[in-house]
C-alpha cells in the first residue's frame, strides 16, 4: 500500500505530537501550495488543527500542526497478571479517564477474562467516538491470538470481545514489553532499543525503528524462558528457565519460602504481594543482605544481557518493571561492566512506563494506515 502525503502527515503528528509547516515541506518534499491544500483538507475534516506561533522577533509567523484534539480518542488497555488497566486518551494524548481492576485467580483464563475486559470497557463514560483500541498482554501474540501461561490463555482472541462493544474502532493486540518499547521510541527516540522487563516474570523486546513511515521491527524476546540451568521445571513446561533461577520468584524463594515451586507461585501470585514488596525494598534498610539475596540474579542477568548486547548491539538499554529499582540497576550495571570490555549504561525506568500509551499509539498507527486517502 502506497503511503500518501495525507497519511505521512498524520503519522508525523502521531509520533511527534507537533510538527512545523516547514519541516513537512522539507521531509515530504512538496511545494508550499500543495502542503497548504492537503493541510486545509485535513483541517476541514477535523483530522488536524493548525496553530500560529507567537514570535518575539519580527518576521513571518511560524505555523505548526497537531492532531485535532477531539477527533482521535483512543483506548490503551494493559492486561497483566495482577491487574487490568485502561486509559482513554484524546488527540493530544492527555489522559481523559483511567480505570484499573485488580485481577485474582478467578478472573484469568479464556472463559473469565472476557468478562473483566467487558466490565472495564463498559465503565468508560462514552464509547461512541473512540477510533482505536490497543491492548497489551503479558504473553505471546501470534496472528492476533494471545498465548499466556501466566494469564492462562490459549488461542485467545480479544478482538472479538472489543468488537462487540466498540464495533467501529481499529483494534490491535501487542505484547506488553513491545508497548513499553513503543512508548520509549515515541517519547525519547532511538534507533535500536532493548527493553527488559523484570519482575516475577522476565520479558524483553528489541525495537528497531525504520523511521516514522515504515513499521518498526519489534522482536519480542522470551528471556525468562531462555535456558539457564538448574533442575526446576518451569510453568512453561521446560526445565531450567531463567525465571526459575533469577526472577523475583527465585529471589522470594531464597528470601522466605524454601519449598516454593514456580507453578504454585504463578497461579497464586496475589497471595505473595506483601512478601514481594518487602523483598523489593530490602536494600533500603539491609543493603548487604539484599546484595547477597540478589547476587545470583545479577550474575545470571549479566550473562544474558551481555550476550544480547553482542547479538543485537542496542544503542539504548531500558530496564523496566516492578522488580527493579535504582539500586538494582546500579548493581546490575556494575556486574555487566566487570565482565565486559566497555562500561555499559542501563536506563532505569521501573514502573514509569505507560503501557497503555504504547498500546494506544500502536492502534492509532494502524488506524491511520486504514484511512481512505
Ligand atoms: Zn519457562
mmCIF file of C-alpha atoms and ligand atoms in Angstrom:
data_model
loop_
_atom_site.group_PDB
_atom_site.id
_atom_site.type_symbol
_atom_site.label_atom_id
_atom_site.label_comp_id
_atom_site.label_asym_id
_atom_site.label_seq_id
_atom_site.Cartn_x
_atom_site.Cartn_y
_atom_site.Cartn_z
ATOM 1 C CA UNK A 1 0.000 0.000 0.000
ATOM 2 C CA UNK A 2 1.395 3.374 -1.004
ATOM 3 C CA UNK A 3 1.647 5.878 1.770
ATOM 4 C CA UNK A 4 0.025 9.127 0.668
ATOM 5 C CA UNK A 5 1.183 12.503 1.902
ATOM 6 C CA UNK A 6 -2.036 12.701 3.913
ATOM 7 C CA UNK A 7 -1.080 9.619 5.868
ATOM 8 C CA UNK A 8 2.551 10.688 6.142
ATOM 9 C CA UNK A 9 1.485 13.929 7.789
ATOM 10 C CA UNK A 10 -0.781 12.138 10.248
ATOM 11 C CA UNK A 11 1.959 9.628 11.109
ATOM 12 C CA UNK A 12 4.343 12.518 11.758
ATOM 13 C CA UNK A 13 1.819 14.021 14.127
ATOM 14 C CA UNK A 14 1.182 10.714 15.874
ATOM 15 C CA UNK A 15 4.862 10.234 16.649
ATOM 16 C CA UNK A 16 5.899 13.837 17.178
ATOM 17 C CA UNK A 17 2.839 15.496 18.675
ATOM 18 C CA UNK A 18 3.563 18.795 16.933
ATOM 19 C CA UNK A 19 5.182 19.483 13.557
ATOM 20 C CA UNK A 20 6.115 22.767 11.861
ATOM 21 C CA UNK A 21 4.927 23.510 8.348
ATOM 22 C CA UNK A 22 8.490 23.973 7.165
ATOM 23 C CA UNK A 23 9.504 20.566 8.486
ATOM 24 C CA UNK A 24 6.706 18.992 6.477
ATOM 25 C CA UNK A 25 7.727 20.826 3.296
ATOM 26 C CA UNK A 26 11.278 19.527 3.764
ATOM 27 C CA UNK A 27 10.530 15.945 4.743
ATOM 28 C CA UNK A 28 7.696 15.372 2.263
ATOM 29 C CA UNK A 29 9.491 17.280 -0.494
ATOM 30 C CA UNK A 30 6.358 19.051 -1.644
ATOM 31 C CA UNK A 31 5.660 22.637 -2.594
ATOM 32 C CA UNK A 32 4.189 25.037 -0.019
ATOM 33 C CA UNK A 33 0.986 25.301 -2.049
ATOM 34 C CA UNK A 34 0.480 21.516 -2.200
ATOM 35 C CA UNK A 35 1.041 21.335 1.537
ATOM 36 C CA UNK A 36 -1.482 24.103 2.128
ATOM 37 C CA UNK A 37 -4.007 22.213 0.027
ATOM 38 C CA UNK A 38 -3.526 18.959 1.975
ATOM 39 C CA UNK A 39 -3.494 20.660 5.354
ATOM 40 C CA UNK A 40 -6.703 22.529 4.571
ATOM 41 C CA UNK A 41 -8.396 19.276 3.618
ATOM 42 C CA UNK A 42 -7.218 17.579 6.779
ATOM 43 C CA UNK A 43 -8.348 20.542 8.823
ATOM 44 C CA UNK A 44 -11.758 20.670 7.180
ATOM 45 C CA UNK A 45 -12.314 17.029 8.108
ATOM 46 C CA UNK A 46 -11.212 17.647 11.682
ATOM 47 C CA UNK A 47 -8.112 15.473 11.498
ATOM 48 C CA UNK A 48 -5.729 18.272 12.425
ATOM 49 C CA UNK A 49 -5.525 21.761 13.890
ATOM 50 C CA UNK A 50 -3.179 24.453 12.621
ATOM 51 C CA UNK A 51 -1.630 26.916 15.032
ATOM 52 C CA UNK A 52 0.399 30.058 14.672
ATOM 53 C CA UNK A 53 3.372 30.506 16.930
ATOM 54 C CA UNK A 54 3.855 33.886 18.522
ATOM 55 C CA UNK A 55 7.324 35.099 17.746
ATOM 56 C CA UNK A 56 9.124 37.704 19.747
ATOM 57 C CA UNK A 57 11.334 38.634 16.831
ATOM 58 C CA UNK A 58 9.615 40.215 13.883
ATOM 59 C CA UNK A 59 9.224 38.025 10.821
ATOM 60 C CA UNK A 60 6.807 35.618 9.263
ATOM 61 C CA UNK A 61 4.788 33.745 11.857
ATOM 62 C CA UNK A 62 5.631 30.042 12.168
ATOM 63 C CA UNK A 63 2.792 27.614 11.729
ATOM 64 C CA UNK A 64 2.624 24.236 13.352
ATOM 65 C CA UNK A 65 0.197 21.374 13.082
ATOM 66 C CA UNK A 66 -1.217 18.993 15.688
ATOM 67 C CA UNK A 67 -3.754 16.186 15.626
ATOM 68 C CA UNK A 68 -7.250 17.512 16.228
ATOM 69 C CA UNK A 69 -7.761 17.133 19.954
ATOM 70 C CA UNK A 70 -11.292 15.731 19.998
ATOM 71 C CA UNK A 71 -11.249 13.537 16.914
ATOM 72 C CA UNK A 72 -8.624 10.965 17.904
ATOM 73 C CA UNK A 73 -9.982 9.412 21.043
ATOM 74 C CA UNK A 74 -8.259 6.104 21.707
ATOM 75 C CA UNK A 75 -8.021 3.486 24.419
ATOM 76 C CA UNK A 76 -4.968 1.660 25.689
ATOM 77 C CA UNK A 77 -5.534 -1.480 27.728
ATOM 78 C CA UNK A 78 -2.950 -3.386 29.736
ATOM 79 C CA UNK A 79 -3.619 -6.958 30.815
ATOM 80 C CA UNK A 80 -1.156 -8.238 33.398
ATOM 81 C CA UNK A 81 -1.410 -10.981 35.981
ATOM 82 C CA UNK A 82 -2.070 -8.563 38.845
ATOM 83 C CA UNK A 83 -4.386 -6.063 37.219
ATOM 84 C CA UNK A 84 -6.209 -4.847 34.166
ATOM 85 C CA UNK A 85 -5.648 -1.182 33.344
ATOM 86 C CA UNK A 86 -7.344 1.098 30.852
ATOM 87 C CA UNK A 87 -6.666 4.685 29.798
ATOM 88 C CA UNK A 88 -8.700 6.861 27.437
ATOM 89 C CA UNK A 89 -6.609 9.408 25.506
ATOM 90 C CA UNK A 90 -7.554 12.378 23.346
ATOM 91 C CA UNK A 91 -5.690 13.571 20.254
ATOM 92 C CA UNK A 92 -3.140 15.369 22.443
ATOM 93 C CA UNK A 93 -2.570 12.160 24.423
ATOM 94 C CA UNK A 94 -3.977 13.697 27.528
ATOM 95 C CA UNK A 95 -5.468 11.088 29.836
ATOM 96 C CA UNK A 96 -9.235 11.558 29.871
ATOM 97 C CA UNK A 97 -10.076 8.534 32.000
ATOM 98 C CA UNK A 98 -8.038 5.937 33.839
ATOM 99 C CA UNK A 99 -9.514 2.755 35.283
ATOM 100 C CA UNK A 100 -7.845 -0.226 36.920
ATOM 101 C CA UNK A 101 -9.237 -3.539 38.165
ATOM 102 C CA UNK A 102 -7.280 -5.958 40.351
ATOM 103 C CA UNK A 103 -7.206 -9.484 38.988
ATOM 104 C CA UNK A 104 -7.376 -12.657 41.008
ATOM 105 C CA UNK A 105 -7.030 -16.293 40.048
ATOM 106 C CA UNK A 106 -10.735 -16.481 39.184
ATOM 107 C CA UNK A 107 -10.536 -13.600 36.659
ATOM 108 C CA UNK A 108 -7.968 -15.087 34.290
ATOM 109 C CA UNK A 109 -8.307 -17.748 31.606
ATOM 110 C CA UNK A 110 -10.130 -17.829 28.241
ATOM 111 C CA UNK A 111 -13.518 -18.045 29.904
ATOM 112 C CA UNK A 112 -13.244 -15.453 32.659
ATOM 113 C CA UNK A 113 -11.004 -12.747 31.227
ATOM 114 C CA UNK A 114 -13.555 -11.584 28.588
ATOM 115 C CA UNK A 115 -15.979 -10.725 31.405
ATOM 116 C CA UNK A 116 -13.420 -8.476 33.106
ATOM 117 C CA UNK A 117 -12.426 -6.857 29.792
ATOM 118 C CA UNK A 118 -16.082 -6.108 29.037
ATOM 119 C CA UNK A 119 -16.590 -4.798 32.549
ATOM 120 C CA UNK A 120 -13.711 -2.331 32.315
ATOM 121 C CA UNK A 121 -14.706 -1.078 28.854
ATOM 122 C CA UNK A 122 -18.282 -0.578 29.977
ATOM 123 C CA UNK A 123 -17.021 1.690 32.747
ATOM 124 C CA UNK A 124 -15.913 4.294 30.201
ATOM 125 C CA UNK A 125 -18.236 7.290 30.130
ATOM 126 C CA UNK A 126 -18.662 7.296 26.340
ATOM 127 C CA UNK A 127 -17.580 4.700 23.811
ATOM 128 C CA UNK A 128 -19.070 6.354 20.754
ATOM 129 C CA UNK A 129 -16.210 8.433 19.396
ATOM 130 C CA UNK A 130 -13.371 6.002 20.101
ATOM 131 C CA UNK A 131 -11.392 5.361 16.918
ATOM 132 C CA UNK A 132 -8.733 2.926 18.099
ATOM 133 C CA UNK A 133 -8.144 0.389 20.859
ATOM 134 C CA UNK A 134 -4.735 -1.111 21.613
ATOM 135 C CA UNK A 135 -4.467 -3.989 24.069
ATOM 136 C CA UNK A 136 -1.192 -5.150 25.560
ATOM 137 C CA UNK A 137 -0.879 -8.590 27.112
ATOM 138 C CA UNK A 138 1.743 -10.313 29.222
ATOM 139 C CA UNK A 139 2.057 -13.116 26.751
ATOM 140 C CA UNK A 140 2.855 -14.201 23.242
ATOM 141 C CA UNK A 141 0.821 -12.793 20.349
ATOM 142 C CA UNK A 142 0.549 -14.847 17.168
ATOM 143 C CA UNK A 143 -1.793 -13.622 14.438
ATOM 144 C CA UNK A 144 -3.939 -11.666 16.889
ATOM 145 C CA UNK A 145 -4.289 -14.611 19.213
ATOM 146 C CA UNK A 146 -2.887 -14.496 22.715
ATOM 147 C CA UNK A 147 -0.986 -17.299 24.401
ATOM 148 C CA UNK A 148 -0.044 -16.750 28.002
ATOM 149 C CA UNK A 149 0.798 -19.208 30.745
ATOM 150 C CA UNK A 150 0.510 -16.629 33.481
ATOM 151 C CA UNK A 151 -2.910 -15.437 32.297
ATOM 152 C CA UNK A 152 -3.963 -18.977 31.438
ATOM 153 C CA UNK A 153 -4.789 -18.029 27.841
ATOM 154 C CA UNK A 154 -4.603 -20.153 24.734
ATOM 155 C CA UNK A 155 -5.864 -19.199 21.246
ATOM 156 C CA UNK A 156 -7.467 -16.191 22.919
ATOM 157 C CA UNK A 157 -8.982 -13.651 20.524
ATOM 158 C CA UNK A 158 -9.551 -10.329 22.283
ATOM 159 C CA UNK A 159 -10.543 -8.529 19.051
ATOM 160 C CA UNK A 160 -13.922 -10.243 19.023
ATOM 161 C CA UNK A 161 -14.694 -9.105 22.546
ATOM 162 C CA UNK A 162 -13.845 -5.465 21.833
ATOM 163 C CA UNK A 163 -15.703 -5.534 18.506
ATOM 164 C CA UNK A 164 -18.986 -6.332 20.245
ATOM 165 C CA UNK A 165 -18.589 -3.222 22.406
ATOM 166 C CA UNK A 166 -16.879 -0.755 20.050
ATOM 167 C CA UNK A 167 -17.634 -2.059 16.529
ATOM 168 C CA UNK A 168 -16.040 0.747 14.522
ATOM 169 C CA UNK A 169 -12.691 1.071 16.252
ATOM 170 C CA UNK A 170 -9.380 -0.183 14.863
ATOM 171 C CA UNK A 171 -8.098 -2.804 17.289
ATOM 172 C CA UNK A 172 -4.521 -4.004 17.715
ATOM 173 C CA UNK A 173 -3.024 -6.572 20.059
ATOM 174 C CA UNK A 174 0.557 -6.375 21.271
ATOM 175 C CA UNK A 175 2.853 -7.759 23.904
ATOM 176 C CA UNK A 176 3.324 -5.552 26.978
ATOM 177 C CA UNK A 177 7.097 -5.150 26.617
ATOM 178 C CA UNK A 178 6.519 -4.220 22.963
ATOM 179 C CA UNK A 179 4.213 -1.472 24.210
ATOM 180 C CA UNK A 180 6.919 -0.208 26.581
ATOM 181 C CA UNK A 181 9.430 -0.130 23.704
ATOM 182 C CA UNK A 182 6.934 1.744 21.524
ATOM 183 C CA UNK A 183 6.407 4.342 24.227
ATOM 184 C CA UNK A 184 10.156 4.718 24.720
ATOM 185 C CA UNK A 185 10.632 5.313 20.988
ATOM 186 C CA UNK A 186 7.836 7.884 20.723
ATOM 187 C CA UNK A 187 8.829 9.820 23.829
ATOM 188 C CA UNK A 188 12.615 9.588 23.726
ATOM 189 C CA UNK A 189 13.605 8.419 20.251
ATOM 190 C CA UNK A 190 16.359 5.944 19.414
ATOM 191 C CA UNK A 191 17.001 3.506 16.607
ATOM 192 C CA UNK A 192 17.820 0.282 18.414
ATOM 193 C CA UNK A 193 16.235 -0.057 21.805
ATOM 194 C CA UNK A 194 16.416 -3.080 24.062
ATOM 195 C CA UNK A 195 13.787 -3.128 26.797
ATOM 196 C CA UNK A 196 13.996 -5.655 29.587
ATOM 197 C CA UNK A 197 11.046 -6.004 31.891
ATOM 198 C CA UNK A 198 11.870 -7.575 35.224
ATOM 199 C CA UNK A 199 9.579 -8.740 37.998
ATOM 200 C CA UNK A 200 8.166 -12.124 38.849
ATOM 201 C CA UNK A 201 8.494 -12.758 35.123
ATOM 202 C CA UNK A 202 11.255 -11.618 32.771
ATOM 203 C CA UNK A 203 10.458 -10.359 29.279
ATOM 204 C CA UNK A 204 12.303 -8.349 26.659
ATOM 205 C CA UNK A 205 11.723 -6.588 23.388
ATOM 206 C CA UNK A 206 14.178 -5.360 20.795
ATOM 207 C CA UNK A 207 12.774 -2.374 18.954
ATOM 208 C CA UNK A 208 14.447 -1.313 15.755
ATOM 209 C CA UNK A 209 12.978 1.765 14.178
ATOM 210 C CA UNK A 210 12.935 2.319 10.422
ATOM 211 C CA UNK A 211 11.596 5.820 10.759
ATOM 212 C CA UNK A 212 8.043 7.022 11.046
ATOM 213 C CA UNK A 213 6.635 5.674 7.797
ATOM 214 C CA UNK A 214 7.813 2.102 7.981
ATOM 215 C CA UNK A 215 6.649 -0.376 10.558
ATOM 216 C CA UNK A 216 9.340 -0.737 13.167
ATOM 217 C CA UNK A 217 10.825 -4.124 13.743
ATOM 218 C CA UNK A 218 9.810 -5.375 17.137
ATOM 219 C CA UNK A 219 11.184 -8.627 18.306
ATOM 220 C CA UNK A 220 9.664 -9.947 21.491
ATOM 221 C CA UNK A 221 12.248 -11.994 23.363
ATOM 222 C CA UNK A 222 11.053 -14.549 25.877
ATOM 223 C CA UNK A 223 14.104 -14.005 28.031
ATOM 224 C CA UNK A 224 12.503 -15.572 31.082
ATOM 225 C CA UNK A 225 12.341 -18.909 29.308
ATOM 226 C CA UNK A 226 15.896 -18.963 27.988
ATOM 227 C CA UNK A 227 17.769 -21.903 29.412
ATOM 228 C CA UNK A 228 19.834 -21.029 32.462
ATOM 229 C CA UNK A 229 20.416 -24.398 34.113
ATOM 230 C CA UNK A 230 19.101 -25.897 37.328
ATOM 231 C CA UNK A 231 16.560 -28.661 37.666
ATOM 232 C CA UNK A 232 13.271 -26.901 38.289
ATOM 233 C CA UNK A 233 10.506 -27.445 35.777
ATOM 234 C CA UNK A 234 9.017 -24.119 34.726
ATOM 235 C CA UNK A 235 5.299 -23.407 34.270
ATOM 236 C CA UNK A 236 6.013 -23.234 30.521
ATOM 237 C CA UNK A 237 6.979 -26.912 30.527
ATOM 238 C CA UNK A 238 10.737 -26.531 30.085
ATOM 239 C CA UNK A 239 13.363 -27.275 32.714
ATOM 240 C CA UNK A 240 15.885 -24.694 33.930
ATOM 241 C CA UNK A 241 14.312 -21.481 32.594
ATOM 242 C CA UNK A 242 15.910 -18.187 33.630
ATOM 243 C CA UNK A 243 12.750 -17.331 35.581
ATOM 244 C CA UNK A 244 13.260 -20.338 37.846
ATOM 245 C CA UNK A 245 16.702 -19.126 38.939
ATOM 246 C CA UNK A 246 16.836 -15.340 38.537
ATOM 247 C CA UNK A 247 13.388 -13.720 38.752
ATOM 248 C CA UNK A 248 11.621 -12.250 41.759
ATOM 249 C CA UNK A 249 10.124 -15.709 42.186
ATOM 250 C CA UNK A 250 13.626 -17.143 42.593
ATOM 251 C CA UNK A 251 14.603 -14.322 44.944
ATOM 252 C CA UNK A 252 11.484 -14.784 47.050
ATOM 253 C CA UNK A 253 12.131 -18.489 47.303
ATOM 254 C CA UNK A 254 15.562 -17.780 48.736
ATOM 255 C CA UNK A 255 14.261 -14.988 50.950
ATOM 256 C CA UNK A 256 11.326 -16.715 52.601
ATOM 257 C CA UNK A 257 9.870 -19.861 51.052
ATOM 258 C CA UNK A 258 12.398 -22.621 50.539
ATOM 259 C CA UNK A 259 9.843 -25.083 49.233
ATOM 260 C CA UNK A 260 8.011 -22.791 46.862
ATOM 261 C CA UNK A 261 7.652 -24.015 43.280
ATOM 262 C CA UNK A 262 7.115 -21.799 40.290
ATOM 263 C CA UNK A 263 3.801 -23.288 39.141
ATOM 264 C CA UNK A 264 2.261 -22.845 42.567
ATOM 265 C CA UNK A 265 3.652 -19.331 42.786
ATOM 266 C CA UNK A 266 2.386 -18.208 39.371
ATOM 267 C CA UNK A 267 -1.160 -19.373 39.982
ATOM 268 C CA UNK A 268 -1.381 -17.781 43.432
ATOM 269 C CA UNK A 269 0.750 -14.708 42.923
ATOM 270 C CA UNK A 270 -1.686 -12.373 44.659
ATOM 271 C CA UNK A 271 -1.012 -14.184 47.968
ATOM 272 C CA UNK A 272 2.623 -13.120 47.882
ATOM 273 C CA UNK A 273 2.143 -9.434 47.223
ATOM 274 C CA UNK A 274 3.273 -8.276 50.691
ATOM 275 C CA UNK A 275 6.309 -10.540 50.694
ATOM 276 C CA UNK A 276 7.361 -9.298 47.270
ATOM 277 C CA UNK A 277 7.039 -5.687 48.399
ATOM 278 C CA UNK A 278 9.087 -6.308 51.488
ATOM 279 C CA UNK A 279 11.787 -8.079 49.495
ATOM 280 C CA UNK A 280 11.939 -5.439 46.773
ATOM 281 C CA UNK A 281 12.546 -2.773 49.406
ATOM 282 C CA UNK A 282 15.033 -4.788 51.457
ATOM 283 C CA UNK A 283 18.013 -2.859 50.029
ATOM 284 C CA UNK A 284 16.813 0.346 51.698
ATOM 285 C CA UNK A 285 17.457 -0.957 55.223
ATOM 286 C CA UNK A 286 19.619 -4.037 54.756
ATOM 287 C CA UNK A 287 21.860 -3.378 51.809
ATOM 288 C CA UNK A 288 24.326 -6.208 52.469
ATOM 289 C CA UNK A 289 21.544 -8.732 52.905
ATOM 290 C CA UNK A 290 19.877 -7.561 49.705
ATOM 291 C CA UNK A 291 23.147 -7.787 47.775
ATOM 292 C CA UNK A 292 23.555 -11.380 48.912
ATOM 293 C CA UNK A 293 19.975 -12.272 48.126
ATOM 294 C CA UNK A 294 20.096 -10.823 44.605
ATOM 295 C CA UNK A 295 23.631 -11.970 43.781
ATOM 296 C CA UNK A 296 22.569 -14.923 41.600
ATOM 297 C CA UNK A 297 20.027 -12.746 39.800
ATOM 298 C CA UNK A 298 22.676 -10.151 38.921
ATOM 299 C CA UNK A 299 25.091 -12.881 37.823
ATOM 300 C CA UNK A 300 22.547 -14.537 35.559
ATOM 301 C CA UNK A 301 21.185 -11.291 34.135
ATOM 302 C CA UNK A 302 24.730 -10.087 33.443
ATOM 303 C CA UNK A 303 25.342 -13.179 31.318
ATOM 304 C CA UNK A 304 22.096 -12.933 29.378
ATOM 305 C CA UNK A 305 22.175 -9.178 28.888
ATOM 306 C CA UNK A 306 25.808 -9.050 27.783
ATOM 307 C CA UNK A 307 25.082 -11.826 25.288
ATOM 308 C CA UNK A 308 22.095 -9.904 23.974
ATOM 309 C CA UNK A 309 24.242 -6.784 23.621
ATOM 310 C CA UNK A 310 26.677 -8.770 21.470
ATOM 311 C CA UNK A 311 23.868 -10.184 19.398
ATOM 312 C CA UNK A 312 21.755 -7.066 18.892
ATOM 313 C CA UNK A 313 24.112 -4.107 19.505
ATOM 314 C CA UNK A 314 21.390 -1.909 21.012
ATOM 315 C CA UNK A 315 22.155 1.782 21.443
ATOM 316 C CA UNK A 316 19.904 2.032 24.445
ATOM 317 C CA UNK A 317 19.018 -0.456 27.175
ATOM 318 C CA UNK A 318 15.968 0.170 29.333
ATOM 319 C CA UNK A 319 15.164 -1.750 32.482
ATOM 320 C CA UNK A 320 11.523 -1.599 33.472
ATOM 321 C CA UNK A 321 9.129 -3.499 35.679
ATOM 322 C CA UNK A 322 8.079 -3.740 39.284
ATOM 323 C CA UNK A 323 11.055 -5.826 40.333
ATOM 324 C CA UNK A 324 13.656 -3.147 39.626
ATOM 325 C CA UNK A 325 14.919 -0.105 41.497
ATOM 326 C CA UNK A 326 17.798 2.340 41.049
ATOM 327 C CA UNK A 327 19.812 0.171 43.404
ATOM 328 C CA UNK A 328 19.041 -2.883 41.266
ATOM 329 C CA UNK A 329 20.133 -1.142 38.071
ATOM 330 C CA UNK A 330 23.391 0.136 39.601
ATOM 331 C CA UNK A 331 24.348 -3.340 40.821
ATOM 332 C CA UNK A 332 23.492 -4.926 37.505
ATOM 333 C CA UNK A 333 25.464 -2.302 35.584
ATOM 334 C CA UNK A 334 28.449 -2.907 37.832
ATOM 335 C CA UNK A 335 28.266 -6.655 37.274
ATOM 336 C CA UNK A 336 27.934 -6.370 33.491
ATOM 337 C CA UNK A 337 30.723 -3.815 33.247
ATOM 338 C CA UNK A 338 33.004 -6.098 35.277
ATOM 339 C CA UNK A 339 32.736 -8.808 32.630
ATOM 340 C CA UNK A 340 32.744 -6.530 29.552
ATOM 341 C CA UNK A 341 35.394 -4.521 27.794
ATOM 342 C CA UNK A 342 33.423 -1.322 27.880
ATOM 343 C CA UNK A 343 31.253 0.017 30.679
ATOM 344 C CA UNK A 344 27.583 -0.199 29.796
ATOM 345 C CA UNK A 345 24.790 2.072 30.791
ATOM 346 C CA UNK A 346 21.257 0.971 31.570
ATOM 347 C CA UNK A 347 18.375 3.400 31.860
ATOM 348 C CA UNK A 348 16.184 2.732 34.871
ATOM 349 C CA UNK A 349 12.548 3.172 34.083
ATOM 350 C CA UNK A 350 10.867 0.945 36.694
ATOM 351 C CA UNK A 351 7.128 1.470 36.604
ATOM 352 C CA UNK A 352 7.282 4.855 34.937
ATOM 353 C CA UNK A 353 6.278 3.336 31.633
ATOM 354 C CA UNK A 354 2.822 3.786 30.364
ATOM 355 C CA UNK A 355 1.974 0.519 28.658
ATOM 356 C CA UNK A 356 -1.487 1.848 27.856
ATOM 357 C CA UNK A 357 0.043 4.747 25.942
ATOM 358 C CA UNK A 358 2.278 2.431 23.882
ATOM 359 C CA UNK A 359 -0.697 0.195 23.065
ATOM 360 C CA UNK A 360 -2.777 3.173 22.060
ATOM 361 C CA UNK A 361 -0.077 4.528 19.723
ATOM 362 C CA UNK A 362 0.141 1.115 18.074
ATOM 363 C CA UNK A 363 -3.616 1.046 17.415
ATOM 364 C CA UNK A 364 -3.723 4.625 16.117
ATOM 365 C CA UNK A 365 -0.898 3.921 13.684
ATOM 366 C CA UNK A 366 -2.938 1.067 12.265
ATOM 367 C CA UNK A 367 -5.979 3.320 12.165
ATOM 368 C CA UNK A 368 -4.162 5.988 10.142
ATOM 369 C CA UNK A 369 -2.984 3.384 7.634
ATOM 370 C CA UNK A 370 -6.587 2.239 7.159
ATOM 371 C CA UNK A 371 -7.977 5.720 6.454
ATOM 372 C CA UNK A 372 -9.253 6.259 2.919
ATOM 373 C CA UNK A 373 -6.965 8.871 1.410
HETATM 374 ZN ZN1 LIG B 1 9.843 -21.417 31.223
#
